[in-house]
Protein backbone atom coordinates (compact mmCIF):
# COMPACT_ATOMS: atom_id res chain seq x y z
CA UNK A 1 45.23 -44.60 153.11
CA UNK A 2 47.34 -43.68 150.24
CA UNK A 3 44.56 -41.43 148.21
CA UNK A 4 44.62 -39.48 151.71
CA UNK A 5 48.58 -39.25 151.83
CA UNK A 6 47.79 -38.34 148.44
CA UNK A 7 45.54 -35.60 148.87
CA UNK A 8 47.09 -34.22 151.77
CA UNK A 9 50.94 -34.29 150.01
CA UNK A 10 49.23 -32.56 147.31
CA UNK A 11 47.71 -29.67 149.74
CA UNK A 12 50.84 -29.64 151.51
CA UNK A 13 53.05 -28.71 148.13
CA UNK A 14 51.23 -25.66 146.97
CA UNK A 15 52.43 -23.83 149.69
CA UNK A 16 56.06 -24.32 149.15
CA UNK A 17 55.48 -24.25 145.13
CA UNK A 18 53.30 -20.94 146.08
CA UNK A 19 56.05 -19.63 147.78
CA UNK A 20 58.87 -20.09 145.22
CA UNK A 21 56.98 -18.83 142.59
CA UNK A 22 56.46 -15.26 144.49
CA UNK A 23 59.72 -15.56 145.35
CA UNK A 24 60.72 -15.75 141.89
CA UNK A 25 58.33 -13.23 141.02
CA UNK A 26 60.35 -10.82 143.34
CA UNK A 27 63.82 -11.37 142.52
CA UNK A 28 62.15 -10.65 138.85
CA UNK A 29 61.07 -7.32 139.43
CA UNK A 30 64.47 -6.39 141.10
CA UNK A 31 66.32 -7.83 138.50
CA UNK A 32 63.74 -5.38 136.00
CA UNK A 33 64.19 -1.86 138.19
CA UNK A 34 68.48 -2.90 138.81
CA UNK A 35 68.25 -3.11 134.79
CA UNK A 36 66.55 0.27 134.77
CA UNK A 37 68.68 1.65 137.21
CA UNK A 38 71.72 0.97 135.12
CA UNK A 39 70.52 1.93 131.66
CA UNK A 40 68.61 5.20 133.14
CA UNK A 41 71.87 6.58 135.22
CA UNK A 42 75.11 7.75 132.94
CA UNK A 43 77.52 8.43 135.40
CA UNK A 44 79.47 11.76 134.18
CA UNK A 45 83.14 12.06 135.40
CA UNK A 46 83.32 15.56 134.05
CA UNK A 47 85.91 17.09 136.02
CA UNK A 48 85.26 19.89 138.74
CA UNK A 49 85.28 23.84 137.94
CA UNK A 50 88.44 25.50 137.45
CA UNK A 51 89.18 29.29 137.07
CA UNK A 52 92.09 28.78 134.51
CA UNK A 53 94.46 32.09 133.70
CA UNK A 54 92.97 31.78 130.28
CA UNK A 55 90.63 29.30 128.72
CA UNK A 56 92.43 26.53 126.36
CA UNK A 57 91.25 24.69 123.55
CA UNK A 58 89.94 21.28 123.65
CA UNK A 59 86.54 19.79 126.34
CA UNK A 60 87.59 22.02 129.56
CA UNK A 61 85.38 23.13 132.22
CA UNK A 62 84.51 27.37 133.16
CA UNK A 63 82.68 28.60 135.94
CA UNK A 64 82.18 32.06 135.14
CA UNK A 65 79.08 35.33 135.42
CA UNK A 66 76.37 34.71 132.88
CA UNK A 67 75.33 37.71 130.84
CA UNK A 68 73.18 37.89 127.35
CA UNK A 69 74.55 36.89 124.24
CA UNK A 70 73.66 38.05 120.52
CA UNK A 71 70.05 36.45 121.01
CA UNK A 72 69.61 38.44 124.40
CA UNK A 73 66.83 36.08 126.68
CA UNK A 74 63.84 34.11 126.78
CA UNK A 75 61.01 34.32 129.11
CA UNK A 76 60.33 31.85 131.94
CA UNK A 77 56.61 31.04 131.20
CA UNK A 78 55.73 30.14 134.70
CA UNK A 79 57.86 33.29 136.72
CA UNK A 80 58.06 35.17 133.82
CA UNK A 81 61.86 35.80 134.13
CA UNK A 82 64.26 36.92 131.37
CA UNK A 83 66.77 33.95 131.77
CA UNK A 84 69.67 32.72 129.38
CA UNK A 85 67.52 28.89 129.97
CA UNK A 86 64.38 27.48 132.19
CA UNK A 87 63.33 24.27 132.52
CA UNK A 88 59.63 23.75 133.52
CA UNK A 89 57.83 20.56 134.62
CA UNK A 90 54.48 19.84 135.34
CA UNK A 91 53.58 17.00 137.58
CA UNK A 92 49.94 16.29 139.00
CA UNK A 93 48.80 14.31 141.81
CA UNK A 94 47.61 10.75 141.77
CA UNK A 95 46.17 8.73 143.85
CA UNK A 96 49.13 6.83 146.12
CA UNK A 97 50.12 10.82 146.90
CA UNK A 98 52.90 10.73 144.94
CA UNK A 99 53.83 13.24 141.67
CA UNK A 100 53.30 12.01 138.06
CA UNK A 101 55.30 14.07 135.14
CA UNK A 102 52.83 15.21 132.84
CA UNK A 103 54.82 17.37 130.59
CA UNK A 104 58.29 18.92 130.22
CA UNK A 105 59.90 21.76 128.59
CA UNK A 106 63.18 23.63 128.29
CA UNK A 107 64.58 26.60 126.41
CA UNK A 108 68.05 27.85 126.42
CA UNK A 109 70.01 31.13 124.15
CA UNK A 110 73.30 31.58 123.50
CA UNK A 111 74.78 33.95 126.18
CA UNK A 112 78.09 34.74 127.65
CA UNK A 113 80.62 33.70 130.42
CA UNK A 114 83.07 35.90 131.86
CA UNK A 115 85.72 34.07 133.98
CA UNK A 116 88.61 35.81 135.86
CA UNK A 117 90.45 36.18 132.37
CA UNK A 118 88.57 35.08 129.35
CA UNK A 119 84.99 36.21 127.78
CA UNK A 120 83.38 33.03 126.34
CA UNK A 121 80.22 32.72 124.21
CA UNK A 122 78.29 29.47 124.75
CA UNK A 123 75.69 28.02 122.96
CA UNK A 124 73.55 25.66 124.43
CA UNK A 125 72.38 23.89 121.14
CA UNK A 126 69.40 21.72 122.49
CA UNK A 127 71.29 20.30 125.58
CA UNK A 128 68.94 20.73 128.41
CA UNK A 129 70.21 22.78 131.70
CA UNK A 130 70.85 21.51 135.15
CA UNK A 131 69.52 23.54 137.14
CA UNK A 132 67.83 24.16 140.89
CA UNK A 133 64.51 24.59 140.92
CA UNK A 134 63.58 28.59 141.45
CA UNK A 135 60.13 28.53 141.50
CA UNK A 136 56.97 25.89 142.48
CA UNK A 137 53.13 26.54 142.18
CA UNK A 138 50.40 24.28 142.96
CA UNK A 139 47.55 24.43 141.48
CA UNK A 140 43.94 22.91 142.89
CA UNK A 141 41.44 21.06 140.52
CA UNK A 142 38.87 23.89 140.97
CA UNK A 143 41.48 26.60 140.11
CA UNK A 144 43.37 27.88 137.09
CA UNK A 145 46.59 29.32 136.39
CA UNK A 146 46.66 33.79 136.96
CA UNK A 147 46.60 35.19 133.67
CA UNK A 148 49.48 36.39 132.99
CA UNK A 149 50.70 32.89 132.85
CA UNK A 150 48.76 31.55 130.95
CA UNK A 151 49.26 33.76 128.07
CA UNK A 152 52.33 33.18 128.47
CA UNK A 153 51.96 29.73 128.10
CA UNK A 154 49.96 30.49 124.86
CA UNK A 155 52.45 32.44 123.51
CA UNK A 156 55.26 30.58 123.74
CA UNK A 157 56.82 28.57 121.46
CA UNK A 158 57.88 25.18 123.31
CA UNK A 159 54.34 24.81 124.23
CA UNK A 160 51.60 24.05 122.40
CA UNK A 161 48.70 23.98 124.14
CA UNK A 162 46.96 22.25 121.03
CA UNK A 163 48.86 19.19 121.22
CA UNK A 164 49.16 19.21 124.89
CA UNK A 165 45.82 20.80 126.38
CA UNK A 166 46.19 19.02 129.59
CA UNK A 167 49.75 20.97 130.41
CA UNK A 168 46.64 23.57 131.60
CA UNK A 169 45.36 23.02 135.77
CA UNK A 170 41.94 23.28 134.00
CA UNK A 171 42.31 20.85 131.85
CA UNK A 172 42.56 18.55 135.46
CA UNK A 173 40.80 17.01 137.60
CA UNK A 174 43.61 16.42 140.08
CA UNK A 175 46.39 18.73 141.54
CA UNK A 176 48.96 19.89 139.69
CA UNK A 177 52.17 21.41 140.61
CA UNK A 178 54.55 23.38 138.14
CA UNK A 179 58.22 23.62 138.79
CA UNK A 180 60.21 25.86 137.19
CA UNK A 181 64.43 26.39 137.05
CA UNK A 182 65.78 29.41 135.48
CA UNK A 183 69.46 30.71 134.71
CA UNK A 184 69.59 34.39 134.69
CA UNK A 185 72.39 36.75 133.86
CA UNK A 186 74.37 38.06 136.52
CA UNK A 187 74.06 34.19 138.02
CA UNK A 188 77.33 32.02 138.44
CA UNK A 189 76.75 29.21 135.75
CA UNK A 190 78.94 25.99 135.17
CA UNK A 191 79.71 25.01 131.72
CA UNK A 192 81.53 21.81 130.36
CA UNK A 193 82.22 21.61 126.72
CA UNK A 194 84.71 21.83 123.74
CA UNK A 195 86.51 25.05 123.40
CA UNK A 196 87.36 26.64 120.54
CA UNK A 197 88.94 29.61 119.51
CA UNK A 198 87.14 32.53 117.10
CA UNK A 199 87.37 34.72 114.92
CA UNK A 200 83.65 34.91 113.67
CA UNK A 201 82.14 38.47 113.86
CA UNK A 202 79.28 37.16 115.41
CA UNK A 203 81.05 36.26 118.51
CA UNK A 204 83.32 39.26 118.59
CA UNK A 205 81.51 41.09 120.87
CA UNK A 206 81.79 37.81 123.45
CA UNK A 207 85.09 37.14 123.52
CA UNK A 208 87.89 34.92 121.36
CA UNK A 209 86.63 31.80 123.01
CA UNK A 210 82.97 29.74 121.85
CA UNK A 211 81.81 26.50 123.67
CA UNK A 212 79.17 24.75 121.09
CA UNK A 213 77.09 22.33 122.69
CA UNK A 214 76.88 21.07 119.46
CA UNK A 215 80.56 20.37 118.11
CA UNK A 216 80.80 18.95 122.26
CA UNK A 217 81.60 14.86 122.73
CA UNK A 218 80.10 15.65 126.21
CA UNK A 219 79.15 18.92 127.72
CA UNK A 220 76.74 20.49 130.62
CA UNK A 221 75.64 23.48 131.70
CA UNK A 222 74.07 25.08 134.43
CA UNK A 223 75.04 26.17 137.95
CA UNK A 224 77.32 24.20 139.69
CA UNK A 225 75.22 23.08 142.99
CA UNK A 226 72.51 21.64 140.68
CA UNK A 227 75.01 19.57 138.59
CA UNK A 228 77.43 18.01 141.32
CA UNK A 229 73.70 16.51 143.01
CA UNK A 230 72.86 15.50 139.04
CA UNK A 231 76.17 13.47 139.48
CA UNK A 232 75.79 12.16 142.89
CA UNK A 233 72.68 10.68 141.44
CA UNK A 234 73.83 9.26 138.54
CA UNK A 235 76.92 8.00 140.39
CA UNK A 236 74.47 6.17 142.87
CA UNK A 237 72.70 4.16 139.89
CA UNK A 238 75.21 1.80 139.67
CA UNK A 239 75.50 1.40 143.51
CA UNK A 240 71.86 0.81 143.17
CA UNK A 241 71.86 -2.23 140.37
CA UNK A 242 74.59 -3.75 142.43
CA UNK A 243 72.44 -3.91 145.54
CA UNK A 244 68.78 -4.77 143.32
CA UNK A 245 70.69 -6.91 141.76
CA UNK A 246 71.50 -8.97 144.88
CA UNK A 247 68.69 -8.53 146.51
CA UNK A 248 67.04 -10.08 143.10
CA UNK A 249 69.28 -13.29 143.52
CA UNK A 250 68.55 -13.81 146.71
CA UNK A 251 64.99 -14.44 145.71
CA UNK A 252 65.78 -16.36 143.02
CA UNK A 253 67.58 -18.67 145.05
CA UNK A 254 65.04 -18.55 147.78
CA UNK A 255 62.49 -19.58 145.58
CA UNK A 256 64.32 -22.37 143.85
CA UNK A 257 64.62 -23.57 147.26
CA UNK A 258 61.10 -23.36 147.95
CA UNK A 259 59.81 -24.92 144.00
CA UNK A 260 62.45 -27.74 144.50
CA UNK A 261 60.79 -28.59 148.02
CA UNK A 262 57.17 -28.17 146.25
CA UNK A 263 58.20 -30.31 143.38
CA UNK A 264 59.58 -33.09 145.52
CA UNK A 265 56.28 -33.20 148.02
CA UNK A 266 54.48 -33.02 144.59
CA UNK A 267 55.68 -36.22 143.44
CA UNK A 268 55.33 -37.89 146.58
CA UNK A 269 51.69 -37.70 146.19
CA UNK A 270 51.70 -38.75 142.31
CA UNK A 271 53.67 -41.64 143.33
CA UNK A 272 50.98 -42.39 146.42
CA UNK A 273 48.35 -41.47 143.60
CA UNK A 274 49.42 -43.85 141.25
CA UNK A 275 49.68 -46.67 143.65
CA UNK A 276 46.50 -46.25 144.65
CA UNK A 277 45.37 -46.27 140.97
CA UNK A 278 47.45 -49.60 140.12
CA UNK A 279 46.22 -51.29 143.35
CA UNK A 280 42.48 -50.81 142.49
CA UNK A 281 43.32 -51.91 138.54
CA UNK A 282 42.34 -48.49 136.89
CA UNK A 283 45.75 -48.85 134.92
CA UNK A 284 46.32 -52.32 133.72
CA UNK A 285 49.58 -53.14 133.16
């Protein structure tokens, strides 16, 4: 009688023990993505647009027309645009339907901002642009990109095509899909940064004012739309470790619950196991 209490106590605690370890499992991996939610997201409290009477020294934010600076444009390699910056990303398909990044590259030149008073030059330095998305192309596996994109491609110089021969829809075996942002001149463009006053030649010809990504604590650029949903995102990170987080615990909890329950029908049957081993003198005392 007691090695079948035994045996069936045993049985009967995997399923709680089973369940508290998923359980565990699960609050885990919440507690893993709420930890990559926060350290992913940087909320930015950089404050709105103005249109200022004149543009002050000091981090200040300009919404003004963008037009080339002393280094004129680049080309968008996917559109071929002359833009001020691009951004291009190349996902491809895998196999749960969803879009992988393969590759990513942006570009930006100096160029100027006239506001309602003051002429600015900005330069970018290597901060990356925020903004919208101008221009998508899917590519099949059996295809290839026109021509005229390609060499572009192989001509420019953020992509090497060498180090990175699978940035190519040939290269694939899967779809791929190329998205590409641009800032043009003549566009309305945001910029957030430290202003400072000029007298360099260079910057003459732009105005008394220079934002340098560069010499900037914190600053963004971009147009304004793309930037104010880059915030609502980032603002959202911590609403989401909040909630993973809690969601996380509750698992936890639940399966502490569940191991407790496991561990106590678990040593109901060790103790029915080990009377059964006394009774028939395997253990002497």
């Amino acid at each position: 009688m007691s090695t079948g209490a035994a045996v069936i106590l045993t049985i009967a605690s995997l399923v709680p023990l089973s369940i508290g370890t998923v359980s565990l499992a699960f609050g885990a991996q919440k507690g893993y993505i709420g930890i990559r939610y926060l350290t992913g997201t940087h909320p930015d409290t950089t404050p709105a647009p103005e249109s200022p009477d004149s543009v002050s020294s000091g981090h200040t934010a300009v919404t003004g027309t963008v037009s080339p600076g002393p280094n004129e444009t680049v080309t968008a390699p996917l559109s071929g645009t002359d833009a001020v910056a691009y951004r291009l990303r190349i996902e491809q398909r895998v196999d749960s339907g969803s879009w992988m990044t393969v590759a990513e590259y942006d570009e930006s030149v100096p160029f100027s901002l006239e506001g309602s008073v003051d002429r600015l030059l900005v330069e970018p330095s290597e901060t990356s642009p925020t903004i919208e998305v101008t221009r998508t192309d899917t590519v099949g596996p059996d295809d290839s990109l026109p021509a005229d994109v390609r060499t572009r491609f192989e001509e420019s110089e953020r992509i090497d095509l060498t180090a990175s021969p699978d940035v190519l829809a040939s290269r694939s075996d899967e779809h791929r899909r190329y998205r590409e942002a641009v800032l043009e001149p003549d566009e309305t463009a945001y910029v957030y940064g430290n202003c400072v006053e000029t007298t360099d030649d260079s910057a003459a010809h732009t105005g008394r004012a220079r934002i340098d990504g560069a010499d900037s604590s914190t600053f963004r650029f971009g147009t304004q739309r793309a930037i104010e949903e880059a915030t609502d995102h980032a603002l959202s990170g911590p609403v989401m470790t909040v909630a993973l987080f809690v969601q996380g615990g509750v698992a936890v909890l639940f399966g502490l619950f569940f191991l407790g329950a496991g561990a106590f029908v678990l040593s109901d049957a060790i103790e029915f196991a080990t009377a059964w081993i006394w009774t028939w003198g395997w253990v002497v005392p």
